[in-house]
């Protein structure tokens, strides 16, 4: 996941970094050498043992691009927040808001100082103002968080309002109440890791994006992520020199049998520039894969069903995962590629009680609202409402392409035949005759809704063999260069709860 430049700059010297980097060494890793200009260095200078009041703020550059930085100093009262701590963070966020600067948050804080709660809690320039500014910045500039230590109580919302959270395993954590407080309130006996550790948030809650072993790895990944994003919502991501794909050869890659799983990453590796896929939330809701990549040097966002996990069906968490990523791409002008191999949304009592309809609606709303160029590629099966959620033609993709193995239908041929002919099938007593009847009806169904028919009805714009798909997408992406947003629309839709 780390760029070659970052590996060269950091990887060879990784042994010189201690396990937990002091705050200024974290800044050395994140920022270009000599670029940091600090604000508020003398905050709390009259109070012994309180350098900077526990936070370092200022502006530097990452790959030559100006960015704002908030970095908690765990060496000063565990990075806790007092009045000046809040004021410094507010000032740099106000500057980021005024100058449209991307913001990096290096979080390592025990939360607010209860001995100074009048300074950080109730007033206009306290923690609530920080969160207000983060929300104001959301979708206007990239906000990237490295979680090096705790992020406790209300402070846990600082990472939550950012676009990406990289957590350091064994040290990074976030929770609204410590295990001790939780025990007092609920009677639960737990640990910080179980309640809010890196693995839990990356694999269970979805609040974390990726887990790293060391501080420097999270920081290097944060640097790399910025290369896929523009400075602000008015720009586009920077282009780089094209690179060939990591793999070639499509024979047998996508099995003809729709019930056989395969790893959709092997398809992505054949479409995008080699080594450029930056996966978002790889350990959470793994039945759906999302992430940034480059196609002939240009940044694209990928949303792909993962047939080897839960058959690629969309669940509650994967719908949320898709909705958030699609909104991120649309905010920062990143075109979207939808790779469909979907049996539909998951069904059953459990997911209905979890609100699969509501979560699915959020995904469809985000996809439908996105104005960036969208392209749909049907790899194999595209069934039921999953076909809709993965950007069906009615949601205005620039094109719907299909591999020769694709099949589009309200449900699979076998399921459709069983639904339509349930009574007749039940009436056939001879097993051989029943099987023959079923096979004949399935073939009829396949013939009725085959790809030629889909092309004739303008559902599919082109049937493209795997070997030609990358070039087809490169050409179509280039032809979408002149896209613009619709003016005069509502401020934003009302998202399903």
Short mmCIF file of C-alpha atoms in Angstrom, two decimals:
data_model
loop_
_atom_site.label_atom_id
_atom_site.label_comp_id
_atom_site.label_asym_id
_atom_site.label_seq_id
_atom_site.Cartn_x
_atom_site.Cartn_y
_atom_site.Cartn_z
CA UNK A 1 0.00 0.00 0.00
CA UNK A 2 2.98 2.36 0.47
CA UNK A 3 4.26 4.33 -2.50
CA UNK A 4 7.75 3.59 -3.77
CA UNK A 5 8.93 7.05 -2.73
CA UNK A 6 7.65 6.48 0.79
CA UNK A 7 9.32 3.09 0.98
CA UNK A 8 12.60 4.58 -0.18
CA UNK A 9 12.35 7.48 2.24
CA UNK A 10 11.07 5.51 5.22
CA UNK A 11 11.32 1.78 4.67
CA UNK A 12 15.11 1.56 4.68
CA UNK A 13 15.28 3.64 7.84
CA UNK A 14 12.32 2.06 9.61
CA UNK A 15 14.58 0.55 12.25
CA UNK A 16 15.58 3.98 13.51
CA UNK A 17 12.01 4.85 14.49
CA UNK A 18 11.00 3.75 17.99
CA UNK A 19 7.79 1.75 18.33
CA UNK A 20 5.83 4.83 19.40
CA UNK A 21 7.05 7.98 17.73
CA UNK A 22 7.13 11.26 19.65
CA UNK A 23 4.83 13.85 18.11
CA UNK A 24 7.54 15.80 16.28
CA UNK A 25 9.00 12.67 14.73
CA UNK A 26 5.51 11.84 13.48
CA UNK A 27 5.49 15.21 11.76
CA UNK A 28 8.93 14.46 10.29
CA UNK A 29 7.52 11.30 8.71
CA UNK A 30 4.33 12.91 7.44
CA UNK A 31 5.61 16.20 6.04
CA UNK A 32 8.20 17.13 3.44
CA UNK A 33 11.53 17.97 5.12
CA UNK A 34 11.77 21.57 6.32
CA UNK A 35 8.24 22.48 5.27
CA UNK A 36 6.48 22.74 8.65
CA UNK A 37 5.54 26.17 9.99
CA UNK A 38 4.13 25.90 13.51
CA UNK A 39 1.46 28.04 15.15
CA UNK A 40 0.99 28.52 18.88
CA UNK A 41 4.35 27.12 19.91
CA UNK A 42 4.32 29.16 23.14
CA UNK A 43 0.81 28.18 24.25
CA UNK A 44 0.79 27.56 28.03
CA UNK A 45 4.44 28.67 28.17
CA UNK A 46 3.90 30.07 31.69
CA UNK A 47 2.71 26.69 32.98
CA UNK A 48 5.54 24.28 33.85
CA UNK A 49 5.49 20.98 31.96
CA UNK A 50 2.83 22.10 29.45
CA UNK A 51 4.69 22.72 26.15
CA UNK A 52 2.20 23.73 23.47
CA UNK A 53 -0.65 22.68 25.78
CA UNK A 54 -0.49 19.14 24.41
CA UNK A 55 -1.03 19.75 20.71
CA UNK A 56 1.12 20.82 17.75
CA UNK A 57 -0.63 22.70 14.94
CA UNK A 58 0.55 24.36 11.74
CA UNK A 59 0.99 24.06 8.00
CA UNK A 60 3.45 22.03 5.96
CA UNK A 61 3.57 20.25 2.62
CA UNK A 62 3.06 16.65 1.48
CA UNK A 63 4.64 16.00 -1.93
CA UNK A 64 4.78 19.77 -2.30
CA UNK A 65 1.07 20.28 -1.55
CA UNK A 66 0.17 22.59 1.39
CA UNK A 67 -1.73 20.88 4.21
CA UNK A 68 -2.88 21.76 7.71
CA UNK A 69 -1.90 19.52 10.62
CA UNK A 70 -3.24 18.78 14.10
CA UNK A 71 -0.91 16.49 16.07
CA UNK A 72 -1.61 15.55 19.69
CA UNK A 73 1.40 15.34 21.99
CA UNK A 74 0.92 12.29 24.23
CA UNK A 75 3.94 13.45 26.26
CA UNK A 76 1.95 16.38 27.66
CA UNK A 77 -0.84 15.23 29.96
CA UNK A 78 -1.51 12.30 27.60
CA UNK A 79 -2.49 14.71 24.82
CA UNK A 80 -5.61 15.76 26.72
CA UNK A 81 -7.58 18.86 25.77
CA UNK A 82 -7.74 22.09 27.72
CA UNK A 83 -8.79 25.58 26.71
CA UNK A 84 -5.68 26.41 24.66
CA UNK A 85 -5.58 22.91 23.15
CA UNK A 86 -9.04 23.53 21.74
CA UNK A 87 -8.21 27.06 20.64
CA UNK A 88 -5.15 25.91 18.69
CA UNK A 89 -7.13 23.21 16.91
CA UNK A 90 -9.96 25.62 16.15
CA UNK A 91 -7.57 28.21 14.70
CA UNK A 92 -5.89 25.78 12.30
CA UNK A 93 -9.26 24.36 11.20
CA UNK A 94 -10.54 27.89 10.58
CA UNK A 95 -7.48 28.49 8.44
CA UNK A 96 -8.07 25.24 6.54
CA UNK A 97 -11.66 26.36 6.01
CA UNK A 98 -10.57 29.78 4.75
CA UNK A 99 -7.67 28.59 2.56
CA UNK A 100 -9.17 25.20 1.52
CA UNK A 101 -6.29 23.13 2.89
CA UNK A 102 -6.41 19.34 3.32
CA UNK A 103 -6.19 18.45 7.03
CA UNK A 104 -4.16 15.68 8.65
CA UNK A 105 -5.09 14.63 12.19
CA UNK A 106 -2.44 12.74 14.19
CA UNK A 107 -4.65 11.69 17.08
CA UNK A 108 -3.32 10.50 20.43
CA UNK A 109 -5.42 12.00 23.20
CA UNK A 110 -6.92 10.93 26.50
CA UNK A 111 -9.83 13.33 25.93
CA UNK A 112 -10.82 16.50 27.76
CA UNK A 113 -9.19 17.47 31.04
CA UNK A 114 -11.94 17.21 33.61
CA UNK A 115 -10.01 19.66 35.81
CA UNK A 116 -10.44 22.27 33.04
CA UNK A 117 -13.87 21.44 31.71
CA UNK A 118 -14.92 25.09 31.51
CA UNK A 119 -12.10 25.50 29.00
CA UNK A 120 -12.93 22.64 26.64
CA UNK A 121 -16.54 21.59 27.19
CA UNK A 122 -19.43 24.09 27.33
CA UNK A 123 -18.38 27.21 25.42
CA UNK A 124 -18.31 28.55 21.88
CA UNK A 125 -14.57 27.88 21.42
CA UNK A 126 -14.51 24.39 22.91
CA UNK A 127 -14.69 20.89 21.48
CA UNK A 128 -18.09 21.46 19.89
CA UNK A 129 -16.56 24.20 17.71
CA UNK A 130 -13.88 21.73 16.54
CA UNK A 131 -16.51 19.24 15.43
CA UNK A 132 -18.56 21.99 13.79
CA UNK A 133 -15.53 22.98 11.71
CA UNK A 134 -14.81 19.38 10.78
CA UNK A 135 -18.36 19.04 9.49
CA UNK A 136 -18.01 22.34 7.61
CA UNK A 137 -14.83 21.03 5.97
CA UNK A 138 -16.36 17.65 5.10
CA UNK A 139 -16.55 17.17 1.34
CA UNK A 140 -14.70 20.46 0.78
CA UNK A 141 -11.16 19.30 1.61
CA UNK A 142 -9.72 15.86 2.32
CA UNK A 143 -9.52 15.07 6.05
CA UNK A 144 -7.16 12.20 6.89
CA UNK A 145 -6.58 10.72 10.35
CA UNK A 146 -3.79 8.58 11.78
CA UNK A 147 -4.88 7.17 15.14
CA UNK A 148 -1.66 6.56 17.08
CA UNK A 149 -3.15 6.28 20.56
CA UNK A 150 -6.44 6.71 22.36
CA UNK A 151 -9.28 8.91 21.18
CA UNK A 152 -11.59 8.90 24.14
CA UNK A 153 -15.06 10.18 25.05
CA UNK A 154 -16.30 13.08 22.89
CA UNK A 155 -12.84 13.26 21.30
CA UNK A 156 -13.63 9.98 19.53
CA UNK A 157 -15.70 12.02 17.11
CA UNK A 158 -12.59 13.72 15.73
CA UNK A 159 -11.58 10.58 13.77
CA UNK A 160 -15.23 9.84 12.97
CA UNK A 161 -15.62 13.08 11.01
CA UNK A 162 -12.59 12.41 8.80
CA UNK A 163 -12.52 10.65 5.43
CA UNK A 164 -10.05 7.91 6.39
CA UNK A 165 -8.78 6.51 9.71
CA UNK A 166 -5.56 4.49 9.84
CA UNK A 167 -5.12 2.85 13.26
CA UNK A 168 -1.92 1.58 14.87
CA UNK A 169 -2.48 -1.88 16.27
CA UNK A 170 -2.14 -2.27 20.01
CA UNK A 171 -2.10 1.50 20.61
CA UNK A 172 -4.76 3.22 18.52
CA UNK A 173 -8.22 3.09 20.06
CA UNK A 174 -11.47 5.04 20.16
CA UNK A 175 -14.46 4.71 22.46
CA UNK A 176 -17.06 6.97 24.00
CA UNK A 177 -16.40 5.60 27.48
CA UNK A 178 -13.42 3.78 28.93
CA UNK A 179 -13.81 0.18 30.11
CA UNK A 180 -13.82 1.48 33.68
CA UNK A 181 -16.68 3.90 32.98
CA UNK A 182 -18.58 1.25 31.01
CA UNK A 183 -18.31 -1.12 33.95
CA UNK A 184 -19.73 1.50 36.31
CA UNK A 185 -22.64 2.30 33.97
CA UNK A 186 -23.52 -1.08 32.46
CA UNK A 187 -21.76 -3.66 34.60
CA UNK A 188 -19.77 -4.92 31.59
CA UNK A 189 -16.23 -6.20 32.14
CA UNK A 190 -14.12 -5.54 29.07
CA UNK A 191 -10.76 -4.23 27.83
CA UNK A 192 -9.77 -1.19 25.81
CA UNK A 193 -8.84 -3.43 22.87
CA UNK A 194 -12.12 -5.30 22.94
CA UNK A 195 -14.17 -2.15 23.28
CA UNK A 196 -12.34 0.18 20.90
CA UNK A 197 -9.12 -1.32 19.58
CA UNK A 198 -7.81 -1.14 16.04
CA UNK A 199 -8.86 -4.64 14.98
CA UNK A 200 -12.35 -4.24 16.39
CA UNK A 201 -12.96 -0.98 14.54
CA UNK A 202 -11.40 -2.22 11.28
CA UNK A 203 -13.23 -5.55 11.26
CA UNK A 204 -16.45 -5.12 13.27
CA UNK A 205 -17.64 -1.53 13.66
CA UNK A 206 -16.21 -0.11 10.42
CA UNK A 207 -15.07 3.07 12.21
CA UNK A 208 -11.45 2.34 11.25
CA UNK A 209 -10.20 1.93 7.69
CA UNK A 210 -6.88 0.11 7.96
CA UNK A 211 -4.60 -1.31 10.68
CA UNK A 212 -0.84 -0.75 10.79
CA UNK A 213 1.87 -2.21 12.97
CA UNK A 214 3.85 0.99 13.43
CA UNK A 215 3.29 4.74 13.52
CA UNK A 216 5.40 5.41 10.42
CA UNK A 217 3.42 2.93 8.31
CA UNK A 218 0.12 4.67 9.06
CA UNK A 219 1.69 8.04 8.25
CA UNK A 220 3.17 6.80 4.97
CA UNK A 221 -0.22 5.37 3.96
CA UNK A 222 -1.83 8.73 4.79
CA UNK A 223 0.67 10.49 2.52
CA UNK A 224 -0.12 8.01 -0.24
CA UNK A 225 -3.88 8.44 0.14
CA UNK A 226 -3.57 12.19 -0.50
CA UNK A 227 -2.14 11.44 -3.96
CA UNK A 228 -5.56 10.04 -4.94
CA UNK A 229 -7.43 13.18 -3.86
CA UNK A 230 -7.48 16.82 -4.98
CA UNK A 231 -6.58 19.69 -2.67
CA UNK A 232 -10.25 20.60 -2.42
CA UNK A 233 -13.67 20.00 -3.93
CA UNK A 234 -13.09 22.42 -6.82
CA UNK A 235 -10.16 20.46 -8.23
CA UNK A 236 -9.42 17.02 -9.61
CA UNK A 237 -6.93 14.41 -8.38
CA UNK A 238 -3.42 14.76 -9.79
CA UNK A 239 -2.50 12.55 -12.75
CA UNK A 240 0.71 10.54 -12.91
CA UNK A 241 2.57 8.58 -15.58
CA UNK A 242 0.56 5.53 -16.71
CA UNK A 243 1.69 2.05 -15.75
CA UNK A 244 0.76 -1.35 -17.20
CA UNK A 245 -1.59 -3.58 -15.19
CA UNK A 246 -0.19 -5.93 -12.60
CA UNK A 247 -1.55 -9.00 -14.38
CA UNK A 248 -2.87 -10.06 -17.79
CA UNK A 249 -4.76 -13.05 -19.08
CA UNK A 250 -8.46 -13.60 -18.57
CA UNK A 251 -8.94 -17.27 -19.42
CA UNK A 252 -10.95 -18.92 -16.66
CA UNK A 253 -10.69 -15.83 -14.45
CA UNK A 254 -14.45 -15.40 -14.07
CA UNK A 255 -16.07 -18.85 -13.74
CA UNK A 256 -19.10 -19.47 -15.96
CA UNK A 257 -21.00 -21.12 -13.10
CA UNK A 258 -22.58 -18.21 -11.15
CA UNK A 259 -22.38 -20.22 -7.93
CA UNK A 260 -18.59 -20.56 -7.95
CA UNK A 261 -16.67 -17.89 -6.05
CA UNK A 262 -13.54 -16.08 -7.20
CA UNK A 263 -11.51 -13.11 -5.97
CA UNK A 264 -12.61 -9.89 -7.68
CA UNK A 265 -9.20 -8.38 -6.84
CA UNK A 266 -7.81 -10.56 -9.65
CA UNK A 267 -10.12 -8.68 -12.04
CA UNK A 268 -9.13 -5.29 -10.61
CA UNK A 269 -5.44 -6.21 -11.05
CA UNK A 270 -6.07 -6.65 -14.79
CA UNK A 271 -7.94 -3.36 -15.19
CA UNK A 272 -5.97 -0.74 -13.26
CA UNK A 273 -2.39 0.48 -13.38
CA UNK A 274 -0.14 -1.95 -11.54
CA UNK A 275 0.37 -1.34 -7.82
CA UNK A 276 -2.11 1.54 -7.64
CA UNK A 277 -5.11 -0.07 -5.93
CA UNK A 278 -5.60 1.57 -2.51
CA UNK A 279 -8.34 -0.42 -0.81
CA UNK A 280 -10.61 1.30 1.70
CA UNK A 281 -11.87 -0.71 4.70
CA UNK A 282 -10.41 -4.01 3.41
CA UNK A 283 -11.25 -5.95 6.59
CA UNK A 284 -14.86 -4.79 7.02
CA UNK A 285 -17.92 -5.97 5.06
CA UNK A 286 -15.66 -7.95 2.76
CA UNK A 287 -18.47 -9.01 0.42
CA UNK A 288 -17.94 -5.60 -1.20
CA UNK A 289 -14.58 -4.15 -2.27
CA UNK A 290 -14.05 -0.39 -2.57
CA UNK A 291 -10.96 1.68 -3.16
CA UNK A 292 -9.01 4.11 -5.30
CA UNK A 293 -6.80 3.17 -8.24
CA UNK A 294 -5.36 4.66 -11.39
CA UNK A 295 -6.40 3.93 -14.94
CA UNK A 296 -3.78 5.14 -17.42
CA UNK A 297 -2.55 7.53 -14.72
CA UNK A 298 -6.00 8.90 -13.81
CA UNK A 299 -7.66 8.32 -10.45
CA UNK A 300 -10.86 6.25 -10.36
CA UNK A 301 -12.95 4.84 -7.54
CA UNK A 302 -13.91 1.16 -7.68
CA UNK A 303 -17.01 -0.45 -6.17
CA UNK A 304 -16.96 -4.21 -6.73
CA UNK A 305 -18.93 -7.18 -5.47
CA UNK A 306 -16.69 -9.89 -3.98
CA UNK A 307 -18.07 -13.31 -5.06
CA UNK A 308 -15.73 -15.26 -2.77
CA UNK A 309 -17.31 -13.71 0.35
CA UNK A 310 -21.01 -14.35 0.99
CA UNK A 311 -21.41 -14.78 -2.80
CA UNK A 312 -21.05 -11.00 -3.15
CA UNK A 313 -24.54 -10.32 -1.77
CA UNK A 314 -24.99 -6.83 -0.34
CA UNK A 315 -25.48 -6.79 3.44
CA UNK A 316 -26.23 -3.97 5.89
CA UNK A 317 -22.57 -3.07 6.49
CA UNK A 318 -21.52 -3.38 2.86
CA UNK A 319 -24.35 -1.06 1.81
CA UNK A 320 -23.03 1.53 4.29
CA UNK A 321 -19.46 0.92 3.11
CA UNK A 322 -20.47 1.58 -0.49
CA UNK A 323 -22.59 4.64 0.35
CA UNK A 324 -19.76 6.35 2.22
CA UNK A 325 -17.15 5.61 -0.44
CA UNK A 326 -19.38 6.73 -3.30
CA UNK A 327 -20.10 10.00 -1.48
CA UNK A 328 -16.35 10.51 -0.95
CA UNK A 329 -15.61 10.00 -4.64
CA UNK A 330 -18.42 12.33 -5.69
CA UNK A 331 -17.25 15.02 -3.26
CA UNK A 332 -13.75 15.03 -4.71
CA UNK A 333 -14.50 14.53 -8.42
CA UNK A 334 -13.32 10.93 -8.73
CA UNK A 335 -15.04 8.92 -11.51
CA UNK A 336 -16.62 5.64 -10.39
CA UNK A 337 -16.37 2.12 -11.83
CA UNK A 338 -18.96 -0.42 -10.65
CA UNK A 339 -17.93 -4.06 -11.12
CA UNK A 340 -21.09 -6.13 -10.85
CA UNK A 341 -21.27 -9.77 -9.85
CA UNK A 342 -24.17 -9.59 -7.45
CA UNK A 343 -26.92 -12.04 -6.49
CA UNK A 344 -28.85 -9.18 -4.87
CA UNK A 345 -29.26 -7.88 -1.34
CA UNK A 346 -29.09 -10.41 1.46
CA UNK A 347 -32.50 -11.67 2.57
CA UNK A 348 -33.86 -13.15 5.79
CA UNK A 349 -35.24 -12.26 9.17
CA UNK A 350 -31.92 -11.10 10.64
CA UNK A 351 -31.08 -8.55 7.95
CA UNK A 352 -34.66 -7.27 7.77
CA UNK A 353 -34.50 -6.55 11.50
CA UNK A 354 -31.19 -4.78 10.96
CA UNK A 355 -32.84 -2.50 8.41
CA UNK A 356 -31.45 -3.84 5.13
CA UNK A 357 -34.06 -1.80 3.24
CA UNK A 358 -32.97 1.41 4.96
CA UNK A 359 -29.25 0.72 4.51
CA UNK A 360 -29.77 -0.34 0.90
CA UNK A 361 -31.66 2.89 0.29
CA UNK A 362 -28.65 4.85 1.60
CA UNK A 363 -26.40 3.09 -0.90
CA UNK A 364 -28.81 3.70 -3.78
CA UNK A 365 -29.25 7.34 -2.74
CA UNK A 366 -25.49 7.93 -2.71
CA UNK A 367 -25.01 6.20 -6.06
CA UNK A 368 -27.96 7.95 -7.68
CA UNK A 369 -26.89 11.38 -6.34
CA UNK A 370 -23.29 11.08 -7.53
CA UNK A 371 -22.65 13.37 -10.51
CA UNK A 372 -19.13 12.20 -11.35
CA UNK A 373 -18.81 10.03 -14.46
CA UNK A 374 -20.01 6.50 -13.65
CA UNK A 375 -19.35 3.31 -15.60
CA UNK A 376 -20.95 -0.07 -14.96
CA UNK A 377 -19.27 -3.36 -15.86
CA UNK A 378 -21.29 -6.57 -15.49
CA UNK A 379 -18.75 -9.31 -14.92
CA UNK A 380 -21.15 -12.21 -14.45
CA UNK A 381 -24.47 -12.17 -12.59
CA UNK A 382 -26.52 -9.02 -11.97
CA UNK A 383 -29.70 -9.92 -10.13
CA UNK A 384 -32.57 -8.22 -8.33
CA UNK A 385 -32.15 -4.91 -6.48
CA UNK A 386 -28.41 -5.54 -6.22
CA UNK A 387 -28.25 -4.76 -9.95
CA UNK A 388 -29.93 -1.43 -9.23
CA UNK A 389 -27.66 -0.55 -6.29
CA UNK A 390 -24.55 -1.25 -8.38
CA UNK A 391 -25.57 1.45 -10.88
CA UNK A 392 -28.06 -0.04 -13.32
CA UNK A 393 -28.76 1.87 -16.57
CA UNK A 394 -31.66 3.77 -14.98
CA UNK A 395 -29.15 5.57 -12.75
CA UNK A 396 -27.37 7.14 -15.74
CA UNK A 397 -23.96 5.50 -15.96
CA UNK A 398 -22.03 6.82 -18.96
CA UNK A 399 -22.02 3.25 -20.25
CA UNK A 400 -22.99 -0.26 -19.19
CA UNK A 401 -20.45 -2.79 -20.40
CA UNK A 402 -20.61 -6.56 -20.05
CA UNK A 403 -18.21 -9.46 -20.26
CA UNK A 404 -19.41 -12.32 -22.47
CA UNK A 405 -20.11 -14.25 -19.22
CA UNK A 406 -22.67 -11.69 -17.99
CA UNK A 407 -26.32 -12.39 -17.24
CA UNK A 408 -28.80 -9.73 -16.13
CA UNK A 409 -32.16 -10.64 -14.65
CA UNK A 410 -34.63 -10.09 -11.85
CA UNK A 411 -33.29 -13.36 -10.48
CA UNK A 412 -31.18 -16.27 -11.68
CA UNK A 413 -32.65 -18.47 -14.44
CA UNK A 414 -33.12 -21.47 -12.14
CA UNK A 415 -34.81 -19.42 -9.42
CA UNK A 416 -37.00 -17.65 -11.97
CA UNK A 417 -38.19 -20.92 -13.53
CA UNK A 418 -38.95 -22.39 -10.12
CA UNK A 419 -41.00 -19.30 -9.24
CA UNK A 420 -42.96 -19.17 -12.49
CA UNK A 421 -43.62 -22.90 -12.85
CA UNK A 422 -43.85 -23.92 -9.20
CA UNK A 423 -47.26 -25.62 -9.60
CA UNK A 424 -46.37 -27.47 -12.80
CA UNK A 425 -43.04 -28.64 -11.36
CA UNK A 426 -44.76 -30.00 -8.27
CA UNK A 427 -47.23 -31.90 -10.44
CA UNK A 428 -44.52 -33.83 -12.34
CA UNK A 429 -43.95 -37.03 -10.38
CA UNK A 430 -41.15 -38.57 -12.43
CA UNK A 431 -37.79 -37.10 -11.34
CA UNK A 432 -36.19 -37.46 -14.77
CA UNK A 433 -39.12 -35.80 -16.49
CA UNK A 434 -39.08 -33.01 -13.89
CA UNK A 435 -35.36 -32.39 -14.42
CA UNK A 436 -35.81 -32.31 -18.19
CA UNK A 437 -38.69 -29.84 -17.88
CA UNK A 438 -36.63 -27.60 -15.63
CA UNK A 439 -33.59 -27.70 -17.93
CA UNK A 440 -35.71 -26.80 -20.96
CA UNK A 441 -37.39 -23.87 -19.20
CA UNK A 442 -34.01 -22.58 -17.92
CA UNK A 443 -32.61 -22.59 -21.45
CA UNK A 444 -35.70 -20.76 -22.71
CA UNK A 445 -35.24 -18.15 -20.00
CA UNK A 446 -31.56 -17.69 -20.81
CA UNK A 447 -32.37 -17.28 -24.50
CA UNK A 448 -35.05 -14.69 -23.74
CA UNK A 449 -32.79 -12.38 -21.73
CA UNK A 450 -29.38 -13.08 -23.27
CA UNK A 451 -26.76 -10.41 -23.91
CA UNK A 452 -27.82 -9.93 -27.53
CA UNK A 453 -31.31 -9.08 -26.33
CA UNK A 454 -29.85 -6.77 -23.67
CA UNK A 455 -27.84 -4.98 -26.35
CA UNK A 456 -30.86 -4.79 -28.67
CA UNK A 457 -32.89 -3.18 -25.86
CA UNK A 458 -30.02 -0.71 -25.08
CA UNK A 459 -29.54 -2.16 -21.60
CA UNK A 460 -25.94 -3.03 -22.44
CA UNK A 461 -23.86 -0.63 -24.56
CA UNK A 462 -21.12 -3.09 -25.48
CA UNK A 463 -20.07 -6.68 -24.83
CA UNK A 464 -16.33 -6.57 -24.30
CA UNK A 465 -13.98 -9.53 -23.77
CA UNK A 466 -11.79 -9.25 -20.70
CA UNK A 467 -8.65 -8.62 -22.74
CA UNK A 468 -10.21 -5.46 -24.21
CA UNK A 469 -11.93 -4.11 -21.11
CA UNK A 470 -9.09 -1.96 -19.78
CA UNK A 471 -8.60 -0.16 -23.12
CA UNK A 472 -12.36 0.29 -23.47
CA UNK A 473 -12.57 1.94 -20.06
CA UNK A 474 -9.54 4.15 -20.71
CA UNK A 475 -11.11 5.47 -23.91
CA UNK A 476 -14.53 6.04 -22.36
CA UNK A 477 -13.01 7.76 -19.33
CA UNK A 478 -11.09 10.10 -21.61
CA UNK A 479 -14.29 10.98 -23.49
CA UNK A 480 -15.92 11.95 -20.17
CA UNK A 481 -13.30 14.64 -19.47
CA UNK A 482 -15.67 17.53 -20.11
CA UNK A 483 -18.25 16.59 -17.49
CA UNK A 484 -19.74 19.31 -15.29
CA UNK A 485 -22.04 19.36 -12.29
CA UNK A 486 -25.69 20.31 -12.50
CA UNK A 487 -26.28 23.82 -11.19
CA UNK A 488 -29.32 25.04 -9.29
CA UNK A 489 -30.08 21.73 -7.58
CA UNK A 490 -31.15 21.28 -3.96
CA UNK A 491 -28.43 21.63 -1.33
CA UNK A 492 -28.49 17.90 -0.58
CA UNK A 493 -30.99 15.05 -0.35
CA UNK A 494 -32.31 13.78 2.98
CA UNK A 495 -30.43 10.56 3.69
CA UNK A 496 -32.32 7.53 5.04
CA UNK A 497 -31.59 7.25 8.76
#
